[in-house]
Amino acid sequence: MEKNQKDMFVMAMQQLKIVAEKINLDSGIYNILRQPERELTVAVPVKMDDGKIKVFTGFRVQHCSARGPCKGGIRYDLGVNLSEVKALAAWMTWKCALVNIPYGGAKGGVICDPFQLSEGELERLTRRYAAGIMPIIGERKDIPAPDVNTNAKIMGWIMDTVSMIEGRTTLGIVTGKPIELGGSLGRREATGRGVMISTLNLLKKLGLDPRQTTAAVQGFGNVGSVAAELLSLNGPKVVAVSDISGAYYNPNGLDITGMLNYVQTSKNHLLAGYQEAGMQIISKDDLLLLDVAVLVPAALENQITGENAALIRAKFIIEGANGPTSPEADLILEDRGIIAVPDILANAGGVIVSYFEWVQGLQSFFWDLDRINKELKNILTRSFDEVWTLAQEKKVSMRTAAYMIAVSKVADAIGRRGVFP
Ligand code: NAD
């Protein structure tokens, strides 16, 4: 089994179990949280460019709506499976609760290789998938957003599809839209910006000077590329980044702006073929083991595992990706004194600005970038402080502290609402 094909929902529920014991979670509420509220599998027939019909499989899962409408991204990847979507939906529930955004957790995905589809095929797939999940999504029910291999253009197609079927413009149906279609300033950069803010918050707590630190970033997509750029602009020297094409290492610090310019026009927006003086190409696995202060996994889940955790040399892990560290790895890292800022905190910037976008869309009243970035920083820093304080107080990891806060908030909401009927 490939390392990222582990049963992700089992892993997510392992994490919940640990926390349930720590906070003495009511067994009834624990049982409610152990399964998603709703799981939908849809067949997505698409007329391909050669005239033939191909049927793809898509999913939408809503884990828990106790605190508000569900919210979560849509992923296009061959590795998408129901267990992964369920896990990602549960992580969204905890993330929204932790940062106190009034949403529940959802996630969606389509099993496909978007790089093998023409633009027309991608659009038809998106529109049919959107129509397929329409019975359960909605401006006040479940609001999708971009995730791996999906972007603003795809969100625009979803908004248009729902709008055409409903006969009105539904600005609040999806976030991460193009700015011109009701998207929010700062949304594209929000997750990477949040990773940078979390890194600086941690270094500040530890009394470390960001300019004296080095960083390695796994993944150079939406999250990784922005995180690498903003880190390099705010102190830490980014010495390594990777994408699916390989890992690129320059002990003197990479020219992240040069790399960003390169991927604008490269094939599939990959770093393959990128060159700069002093740079070496290393293996993607080795990037995770570099002797740096800060490691940012910002690609896929289950990258730091029981197999490589003992070899990690970074002192701090800031989780840009969802679920990049397995529970086995967590124990090893904790034992070794490596601090991990968990995904539900470190990458929450995306859902926070998605929330701003949703609010702006529902009101058709748009904010300036300064306000967005300020409010994002405030929310993330307040949440960081809450997690840090509880972790110190209870002598637990930041992940356990974050989960304790998040699961308690969700449990409280379920308790207050009661069980229908
Ligand atoms: P993306 O598709 O834009 O980028 C993914 C990147 O990872 C690409 O550069 C790809 O080449 C690279 N990659 C894939 N496999 C790799 C490997 N084995 N080694 C190194 N690089 C590899 O996706 P994204 O939106 O940046 O999402 C990345 C992660 O962040 C995912 O776990 C996602 O769920 C999470 N996340 C995204 C957002 C968001 O706003 N986009 C918000 C929160 C969390």
PDB file of N, CA and C in Angstrom, residues 156-242:
ATOM      1  N   GLY A 156     -15.642  29.042 -10.166  1.00  0.00           N
ATOM      2  CA  GLY A 156     -16.512  29.901 -10.992  1.00  0.00           C
ATOM      3  C   GLY A 156     -17.508  29.070 -11.787  1.00  0.00           C
ATOM      4  N   TRP A 157     -17.049  27.923 -12.328  1.00  0.00           N
ATOM      5  CA  TRP A 157     -17.953  27.049 -13.091  1.00  0.00           C
ATOM      6  C   TRP A 157     -19.040  26.467 -12.173  1.00  0.00           C
ATOM      7  N   ILE A 158     -18.641  26.142 -10.943  1.00  0.00           N
ATOM      8  CA  ILE A 158     -19.638  25.581 -10.007  1.00  0.00           C
ATOM      9  C   ILE A 158     -20.686  26.656  -9.686  1.00  0.00           C
ATOM     10  N   MET A 159     -20.210  27.874  -9.423  1.00  0.00           N
ATOM     11  CA  MET A 159     -21.136  28.966  -9.110  1.00  0.00           C
ATOM     12  C   MET A 159     -22.100  29.177 -10.277  1.00  0.00           C
ATOM     13  N   ASP A 160     -21.564  29.148 -11.496  1.00  0.00           N
ATOM     14  CA  ASP A 160     -22.424  29.384 -12.656  1.00  0.00           C
ATOM     15  C   ASP A 160     -23.431  28.243 -12.837  1.00  0.00           C
ATOM     16  N   THR A 161     -22.979  27.003 -12.633  1.00  0.00           N
ATOM     17  CA  THR A 161     -23.877  25.854 -12.817  1.00  0.00           C
ATOM     18  C   THR A 161     -25.067  25.954 -11.866  1.00  0.00           C
ATOM     19  N   VAL A 162     -24.770  26.186 -10.577  1.00  0.00           N
ATOM     20  CA  VAL A 162     -25.848  26.265  -9.587  1.00  0.00           C
ATOM     21  C   VAL A 162     -26.737  27.472  -9.899  1.00  0.00           C
ATOM     22  N   SER A 163     -26.110  28.581 -10.298  1.00  0.00           N
ATOM     23  CA  SER A 163     -26.878  29.798 -10.609  1.00  0.00           C
ATOM     24  C   SER A 163     -27.837  29.556 -11.782  1.00  0.00           C
ATOM     25  N   MET A 164     -27.359  28.866 -12.815  1.00  0.00           N
ATOM     26  CA  MET A 164     -28.205  28.601 -13.988  1.00  0.00           C
ATOM     27  C   MET A 164     -29.396  27.721 -13.606  1.00  0.00           C
ATOM     28  N   ILE A 165     -29.132  26.718 -12.767  1.00  0.00           N
ATOM     29  CA  ILE A 165     -30.211  25.790 -12.395  1.00  0.00           C
ATOM     30  C   ILE A 165     -31.220  26.490 -11.475  1.00  0.00           C
ATOM     31  N   GLU A 166     -30.694  27.349 -10.581  1.00  0.00           N
ATOM     32  CA  GLU A 166     -31.594  28.028  -9.635  1.00  0.00           C
ATOM     33  C   GLU A 166     -32.224  29.295 -10.221  1.00  0.00           C
ATOM     34  N   GLY A 167     -31.682  29.772 -11.333  1.00  0.00           N
ATOM     35  CA  GLY A 167     -32.265  30.966 -11.959  1.00  0.00           C
ATOM     36  C   GLY A 167     -31.950  32.260 -11.234  1.00  0.00           C
ATOM     37  N   ARG A 168     -30.823  32.273 -10.505  1.00  0.00           N
ATOM     38  CA  ARG A 168     -30.382  33.507  -9.820  1.00  0.00           C
ATOM     39  C   ARG A 168     -28.878  33.371  -9.607  1.00  0.00           C
ATOM     40  N   THR A 169     -28.200  34.467  -9.320  1.00  0.00           N
ATOM     41  CA  THR A 169     -26.763  34.386  -9.102  1.00  0.00           C
ATOM     42  C   THR A 169     -26.484  34.044  -7.649  1.00  0.00           C
ATOM     43  N   THR A 170     -25.861  32.895  -7.436  1.00  0.00           N
ATOM     44  CA  THR A 170     -25.650  32.395  -6.070  1.00  0.00           C
ATOM     45  C   THR A 170     -24.209  32.643  -5.633  1.00  0.00           C
ATOM     46  N   LEU A 171     -23.939  33.884  -5.233  1.00  0.00           N
ATOM     47  CA  LEU A 171     -22.561  34.229  -4.852  1.00  0.00           C
ATOM     48  C   LEU A 171     -22.051  33.412  -3.668  1.00  0.00           C
ATOM     49  N   GLY A 172     -22.974  32.988  -2.789  1.00  0.00           N
ATOM     50  CA  GLY A 172     -22.540  32.304  -1.559  1.00  0.00           C
ATOM     51  C   GLY A 172     -22.443  30.800  -1.680  1.00  0.00           C
ATOM     52  N   ILE A 173     -22.591  30.240  -2.884  1.00  0.00           N
ATOM     53  CA  ILE A 173     -22.630  28.774  -3.018  1.00  0.00           C
ATOM     54  C   ILE A 173     -21.242  28.158  -2.880  1.00  0.00           C
ATOM     55  N   VAL A 174     -20.214  28.932  -3.190  1.00  0.00           N
ATOM     56  CA  VAL A 174     -18.872  28.381  -3.229  1.00  0.00           C
ATOM     57  C   VAL A 174     -17.891  29.501  -2.899  1.00  0.00           C
ATOM     58  N   THR A 175     -16.758  29.183  -2.274  1.00  0.00           N
ATOM     59  CA  THR A 175     -15.733  30.207  -2.036  1.00  0.00           C
ATOM     60  C   THR A 175     -14.469  29.850  -2.818  1.00  0.00           C
ATOM     61  N   GLY A 176     -13.543  30.798  -2.855  1.00  0.00           N
ATOM     62  CA  GLY A 176     -12.350  30.596  -3.688  1.00  0.00           C
ATOM     63  C   GLY A 176     -12.665  30.904  -5.136  1.00  0.00           C
ATOM     64  N   LYS A 177     -13.690  31.739  -5.364  1.00  0.00           N
ATOM     65  CA  LYS A 177     -14.084  32.103  -6.728  1.00  0.00           C
ATOM     66  C   LYS A 177     -13.125  33.163  -7.286  1.00  0.00           C
ATOM     67  N   PRO A 178     -13.147  33.366  -8.610  1.00  0.00           N
ATOM     68  CA  PRO A 178     -12.361  34.499  -9.152  1.00  0.00           C
ATOM     69  C   PRO A 178     -12.862  35.795  -8.524  1.00  0.00           C
ATOM     70  N   ILE A 179     -11.939  36.739  -8.300  1.00  0.00           N
ATOM     71  CA  ILE A 179     -12.305  38.024  -7.689  1.00  0.00           C
ATOM     72  C   ILE A 179     -13.458  38.664  -8.481  1.00  0.00           C
ATOM     73  N   GLU A 180     -13.382  38.528  -9.823  1.00  0.00           N
ATOM     74  CA  GLU A 180     -14.377  39.180 -10.690  1.00  0.00           C
ATOM     75  C   GLU A 180     -15.769  38.581 -10.518  1.00  0.00           C
ATOM     76  N   LEU A 181     -15.848  37.386  -9.912  1.00  0.00           N
ATOM     77  CA  LEU A 181     -17.158  36.729  -9.718  1.00  0.00           C
ATOM     78  C   LEU A 181     -17.525  36.655  -8.249  1.00  0.00           C
ATOM     79  N   GLY A 182     -17.094  37.636  -7.486  1.00  0.00           N
ATOM     80  CA  GLY A 182     -17.462  37.633  -6.066  1.00  0.00           C
ATOM     81  C   GLY A 182     -16.462  36.922  -5.180  1.00  0.00           C
ATOM     82  N   GLY A 183     -15.285  36.633  -5.706  1.00  0.00           N
ATOM     83  CA  GLY A 183     -14.231  36.057  -4.856  1.00  0.00           C
ATOM     84  C   GLY A 183     -13.698  37.118  -3.907  1.00  0.00           C
ATOM     85  N   SER A 184     -12.956  36.664  -2.891  1.00  0.00           N
ATOM     86  CA  SER A 184     -12.427  37.633  -1.923  1.00  0.00           C
ATOM     87  C   SER A 184     -10.969  37.921  -2.215  1.00  0.00           C
ATOM     88  N   LEU A 185     -10.595  39.173  -2.034  1.00  0.00           N
ATOM     89  CA  LEU A 185      -9.167  39.504  -2.055  1.00  0.00           C
ATOM     90  C   LEU A 185      -8.493  38.660  -0.984  1.00  0.00           C
ATOM     91  N   GLY A 186      -7.303  38.180  -1.265  1.00  0.00           N
ATOM     92  CA  GLY A 186      -6.544  37.462  -0.245  1.00  0.00           C
ATOM     93  C   GLY A 186      -6.916  36.003  -0.062  1.00  0.00           C
ATOM     94  N   ARG A 187      -7.969  35.515  -0.727  1.00  0.00           N
ATOM     95  CA  ARG A 187      -8.364  34.119  -0.500  1.00  0.00           C
ATOM     96  C   ARG A 187      -7.329  33.134  -1.061  1.00  0.00           C
ATOM     97  N   ARG A 188      -6.814  33.424  -2.274  1.00  0.00           N
ATOM     98  CA  ARG A 188      -5.864  32.496  -2.895  1.00  0.00           C
ATOM     99  C   ARG A 188      -4.630  32.325  -2.015  1.00  0.00           C
ATOM    100  N   GLU A 189      -4.203  33.415  -1.393  1.00  0.00           N
ATOM    101  CA  GLU A 189      -2.977  33.370  -0.588  1.00  0.00           C
ATOM    102  C   GLU A 189      -3.242  32.979   0.859  1.00  0.00           C
ATOM    103  N   ALA A 190      -4.532  32.864   1.254  1.00  0.00           N
ATOM    104  CA  ALA A 190      -4.863  32.817   2.687  1.00  0.00           C
ATOM    105  C   ALA A 190      -4.249  31.622   3.424  1.00  0.00           C
ATOM    106  N   THR A 191      -4.254  30.453   2.799  1.00  0.00           N
ATOM    107  CA  THR A 191      -3.745  29.280   3.533  1.00  0.00           C
ATOM    108  C   THR A 191      -2.234  29.403   3.724  1.00  0.00           C
ATOM    109  N   GLY A 192      -1.533  29.783   2.657  1.00  0.00           N
ATOM    110  CA  GLY A 192      -0.081  29.966   2.766  1.00  0.00           C
ATOM    111  C   GLY A 192       0.265  31.097   3.727  1.00  0.00           C
ATOM    112  N   ARG A 193      -0.539  32.147   3.712  1.00  0.00           N
ATOM    113  CA  ARG A 193      -0.310  33.271   4.648  1.00  0.00           C
ATOM    114  C   ARG A 193      -0.489  32.780   6.082  1.00  0.00           C
ATOM    115  N   GLY A 194      -1.500  31.940   6.281  1.00  0.00           N
ATOM    116  CA  GLY A 194      -1.736  31.385   7.617  1.00  0.00           C
ATOM    117  C   GLY A 194      -0.566  30.524   8.081  1.00  0.00           C
ATOM    118  N   VAL A 195       0.037  29.791   7.148  1.00  0.00           N
ATOM    119  CA  VAL A 195       1.207  28.963   7.484  1.00  0.00           C
ATOM    120  C   VAL A 195       2.350  29.875   7.942  1.00  0.00           C
ATOM    121  N   MET A 196       2.526  30.990   7.224  1.00  0.00           N
ATOM    122  CA  MET A 196       3.586  31.938   7.604  1.00  0.00           C
ATOM    123  C   MET A 196       3.281  32.541   8.981  1.00  0.00           C
ATOM    124  N   ILE A 197       2.028  32.933   9.196  1.00  0.00           N
ATOM    125  CA  ILE A 197       1.656  33.544  10.486  1.00  0.00           C
ATOM    126  C   ILE A 197       1.881  32.536  11.621  1.00  0.00           C
ATOM    127  N   SER A 198       1.495  31.290  11.398  1.00  0.00           N
ATOM    128  CA  SER A 198       1.667  30.255  12.440  1.00  0.00           C
ATOM    129  C   SER A 198       3.149  30.028  12.730  1.00  0.00           C
ATOM    130  N   THR A 199       3.960  30.042  11.686  1.00  0.00           N
ATOM    131  CA  THR A 199       5.403  29.854  11.879  1.00  0.00           C
ATOM    132  C   THR A 199       5.964  30.982  12.736  1.00  0.00           C
ATOM    133  N   LEU A 200       5.601  32.215  12.376  1.00  0.00           N
ATOM    134  CA  LEU A 200       6.128  33.364  13.129  1.00  0.00           C
ATOM    135  C   LEU A 200       5.592  33.374  14.557  1.00  0.00           C
ATOM    136  N   ASN A 201       4.328  32.966  14.741  1.00  0.00           N
ATOM    137  CA  ASN A 201       3.772  32.899  16.097  1.00  0.00           C
ATOM    138  C   ASN A 201       4.561  31.914  16.956  1.00  0.00           C
ATOM    139  N   LEU A 202       4.910  30.780  16.356  1.00  0.00           N
ATOM    140  CA  LEU A 202       5.654  29.769  17.121  1.00  0.00           C
ATOM    141  C   LEU A 202       7.058  30.273  17.468  1.00  0.00           C
ATOM    142  N   LEU A 203       7.739  30.844  16.475  1.00  0.00           N
ATOM    143  CA  LEU A 203       9.101  31.322  16.717  1.00  0.00           C
ATOM    144  C   LEU A 203       9.091  32.409  17.799  1.00  0.00           C
ATOM    145  N   LYS A 204       8.056  33.244  17.776  1.00  0.00           N
ATOM    146  CA  LYS A 204       7.945  34.322  18.770  1.00  0.00           C
ATOM    147  C   LYS A 204       7.781  33.730  20.173  1.00  0.00           C
ATOM    148  N   LYS A 205       6.903  32.728  20.298  1.00  0.00           N
ATOM    149  CA  LYS A 205       6.704  32.101  21.613  1.00  0.00           C
ATOM    150  C   LYS A 205       8.015  31.537  22.152  1.00  0.00           C
ATOM    151  N   LEU A 206       8.856  31.046  21.225  1.00  0.00           N
ATOM    152  CA  LEU A 206      10.092  30.395  21.645  1.00  0.00           C
ATOM    153  C   LEU A 206      11.257  31.384  21.726  1.00  0.00           C
ATOM    154  N   GLY A 207      10.974  32.642  21.426  1.00  0.00           N
ATOM    155  CA  GLY A 207      12.014  33.674  21.501  1.00  0.00           C
ATOM    156  C   GLY A 207      13.074  33.527  20.421  1.00  0.00           C
ATOM    157  N   LEU A 208      12.678  32.965  19.262  1.00  0.00           N
ATOM    158  CA  LEU A 208      13.654  32.771  18.183  1.00  0.00           C
ATOM    159  C   LEU A 208      13.504  33.850  17.115  1.00  0.00           C
ATOM    160  N   ASP A 209      14.627  34.247  16.537  1.00  0.00           N
ATOM    161  CA  ASP A 209      14.623  35.261  15.485  1.00  0.00           C
ATOM    162  C   ASP A 209      14.366  34.574  14.137  1.00  0.00           C
ATOM    163  N   PRO A 210      13.250  34.914  13.471  1.00  0.00           N
ATOM    164  CA  PRO A 210      12.943  34.255  12.187  1.00  0.00           C
ATOM    165  C   PRO A 210      14.098  34.351  11.189  1.00  0.00           C
ATOM    166  N   ARG A 211      14.872  35.456  11.264  1.00  0.00           N
ATOM    167  CA  ARG A 211      15.952  35.634  10.276  1.00  0.00           C
ATOM    168  C   ARG A 211      17.085  34.652  10.474  1.00  0.00           C
ATOM    169  N   GLN A 212      17.092  34.010  11.649  1.00  0.00           N
ATOM    170  CA  GLN A 212      18.153  33.018  11.915  1.00  0.00           C
ATOM    171  C   GLN A 212      17.684  31.599  11.594  1.00  0.00           C
ATOM    172  N   THR A 213      16.491  31.454  11.006  1.00  0.00           N
ATOM    173  CA  THR A 213      15.975  30.094  10.782  1.00  0.00           C
ATOM    174  C   THR A 213      15.950  29.748   9.296  1.00  0.00           C
ATOM    175  N   THR A 214      15.957  28.436   9.065  1.00  0.00           N
ATOM    176  CA  THR A 214      15.838  27.946   7.692  1.00  0.00           C
ATOM    177  C   THR A 214      14.552  27.135   7.586  1.00  0.00           C
ATOM    178  N   ALA A 215      14.046  27.013   6.353  1.00  0.00           N
ATOM    179  CA  ALA A 215      12.791  26.283   6.168  1.00  0.00           C
ATOM    180  C   ALA A 215      12.829  25.445   4.900  1.00  0.00           C
ATOM    181  N   ALA A 216      12.108  24.313   4.937  1.00  0.00           N
ATOM    182  CA  ALA A 216      11.900  23.483   3.746  1.00  0.00           C
ATOM    183  C   ALA A 216      10.400  23.298   3.573  1.00  0.00           C
ATOM    184  N   VAL A 217       9.941  23.394   2.326  1.00  0.00           N
ATOM    185  CA  VAL A 217       8.498  23.324   2.057  1.00  0.00           C
ATOM    186  C   VAL A 217       8.229  22.197   1.067  1.00  0.00           C
ATOM    187  N   GLN A 218       7.398  21.245   1.478  1.00  0.00           N
ATOM    188  CA  GLN A 218       7.011  20.158   0.560  1.00  0.00           C
ATOM    189  C   GLN A 218       5.721  20.557  -0.147  1.00  0.00           C
ATOM    190  N   GLY A 219       5.759  20.614  -1.483  1.00  0.00           N
ATOM    191  CA  GLY A 219       4.579  21.029  -2.242  1.00  0.00           C
ATOM    192  C   GLY A 219       4.757  22.458  -2.697  1.00  0.00           C
ATOM    193  N   PHE A 220       4.478  22.724  -3.976  1.00  0.00           N
ATOM    194  CA  PHE A 220       4.615  24.094  -4.491  1.00  0.00           C
ATOM    195  C   PHE A 220       3.335  24.473  -5.240  1.00  0.00           C
ATOM    196  N   GLY A 221       2.189  24.063  -4.666  1.00  0.00           N
ATOM    197  CA  GLY A 221       0.900  24.425  -5.253  1.00  0.00           C
ATOM    198  C   GLY A 221       0.362  25.646  -4.554  1.00  0.00           C
ATOM    199  N   ASN A 222      -0.943  25.698  -4.396  1.00  0.00           N
ATOM    200  CA  ASN A 222      -1.562  26.874  -3.795  1.00  0.00           C
ATOM    201  C   ASN A 222      -0.975  27.162  -2.416  1.00  0.00           C
ATOM    202  N   VAL A 223      -0.932  26.145  -1.559  1.00  0.00           N
ATOM    203  CA  VAL A 223      -0.480  26.386  -0.184  1.00  0.00           C
ATOM    204  C   VAL A 223       1.043  26.539  -0.119  1.00  0.00           C
ATOM    205  N   GLY A 224       1.758  25.559  -0.682  1.00  0.00           N
ATOM    206  CA  GLY A 224       3.216  25.527  -0.541  1.00  0.00           C
ATOM    207  C   GLY A 224       3.904  26.715  -1.183  1.00  0.00           C
ATOM    208  N   SER A 225       3.457  27.119  -2.375  1.00  0.00           N
ATOM    209  CA  SER A 225       4.182  28.193  -3.062  1.00  0.00           C
ATOM    210  C   SER A 225       3.997  29.519  -2.320  1.00  0.00           C
ATOM    211  N   VAL A 226       2.779  29.776  -1.842  1.00  0.00           N
ATOM    212  CA  VAL A 226       2.541  31.034  -1.119  1.00  0.00           C
ATOM    213  C   VAL A 226       3.263  30.998   0.235  1.00  0.00           C
ATOM    214  N   ALA A 227       3.216  29.821   0.902  1.00  0.00           N
ATOM    215  CA  ALA A 227       3.912  29.710   2.193  1.00  0.00           C
ATOM    216  C   ALA A 227       5.402  29.973   1.987  1.00  0.00           C
ATOM    217  N   ALA A 228       5.983  29.369   0.947  1.00  0.00           N
ATOM    218  CA  ALA A 228       7.419  29.548   0.695  1.00  0.00           C
ATOM    219  C   ALA A 228       7.720  31.022   0.423  1.00  0.00           C
ATOM    220  N   GLU A 229       6.887  31.653  -0.383  1.00  0.00           N
ATOM    221  CA  GLU A 229       7.133  33.059  -0.726  1.00  0.00           C
ATOM    222  C   GLU A 229       7.026  33.956   0.525  1.00  0.00           C
ATOM    223  N   LEU A 230       5.928  33.770   1.288  1.00  0.00           N
ATOM    224  CA  LEU A 230       5.726  34.660   2.442  1.00  0.00           C
ATOM    225  C   LEU A 230       6.729  34.376   3.553  1.00  0.00           C
ATOM    226  N   LEU A 231       7.148  33.111   3.700  1.00  0.00           N
ATOM    227  CA  LEU A 231       8.198  32.826   4.690  1.00  0.00           C
ATOM    228  C   LEU A 231       9.465  33.563   4.287  1.00  0.00           C
ATOM    229  N   SER A 232       9.826  33.412   3.009  1.00  0.00           N
ATOM    230  CA  SER A 232      11.095  34.009   2.580  1.00  0.00           C
ATOM    231  C   SER A 232      11.057  35.539   2.690  1.00  0.00           C
ATOM    232  N   LEU A 233       9.860  36.113   2.602  1.00  0.00           N
ATOM    233  CA  LEU A 233       9.749  37.575   2.722  1.00  0.00           C
ATOM    234  C   LEU A 233       9.698  38.045   4.172  1.00  0.00           C
ATOM    235  N   ASN A 234       9.477  37.097   5.103  1.00  0.00           N
ATOM    236  CA  ASN A 234       9.286  37.491   6.502  1.00  0.00           C
ATOM    237  C   ASN A 234      10.337  36.924   7.450  1.00  0.00           C
ATOM    238  N   GLY A 235      11.501  36.572   6.920  1.00  0.00           N
ATOM    239  CA  GLY A 235      12.597  36.167   7.801  1.00  0.00           C
ATOM    240  C   GLY A 235      13.241  34.845   7.456  1.00  0.00           C
ATOM    241  N   PRO A 236      12.505  33.720   7.639  1.00  0.00           N
ATOM    242  CA  PRO A 236      13.163  32.430   7.423  1.00  0.00           C
ATOM    243  C   PRO A 236      13.743  32.291   6.007  1.00  0.00           C
ATOM    244  N   LYS A 237      14.897  31.633   5.939  1.00  0.00           N
ATOM    245  CA  LYS A 237      15.517  31.382   4.627  1.00  0.00           C
ATOM    246  C   LYS A 237      14.974  30.049   4.113  1.00  0.00           C
ATOM    247  N   VAL A 238      14.275  30.083   2.982  1.00  0.00           N
ATOM    248  CA  VAL A 238      13.705  28.843   2.435  1.00  0.00           C
ATOM    249  C   VAL A 238      14.775  28.167   1.588  1.00  0.00           C
ATOM    250  N   VAL A 239      15.282  27.035   2.081  1.00  0.00           N
ATOM    251  CA  VAL A 239      16.400  26.380   1.390  1.00  0.00           C
ATOM    252  C   VAL A 239      15.948  25.237   0.491  1.00  0.00           C
ATOM    253  N   ALA A 240      14.714  24.759   0.668  1.00  0.00           N
ATOM    254  CA  ALA A 240      14.265  23.644  -0.176  1.00  0.00           C
ATOM    255  C   ALA A 240      12.765  23.708  -0.401  1.00  0.00           C
ATOM    256  N   VAL A 241      12.352  23.396  -1.631  1.00  0.00           N
ATOM    257  CA  VAL A 241      10.935  23.190  -1.927  1.00  0.00           C
ATOM    258  C   VAL A 241      10.822  21.999  -2.866  1.00  0.00           C
ATOM    259  N   SER A 242       9.637  21.382  -2.875  1.00  0.00           N
ATOM    260  CA  SER A 242       9.441  20.262  -3.798  1.00  0.00           C
ATOM    261  C   SER A 242       8.058  20.352  -4.401  1.00  0.00           C
TER     262      SER A 242
END
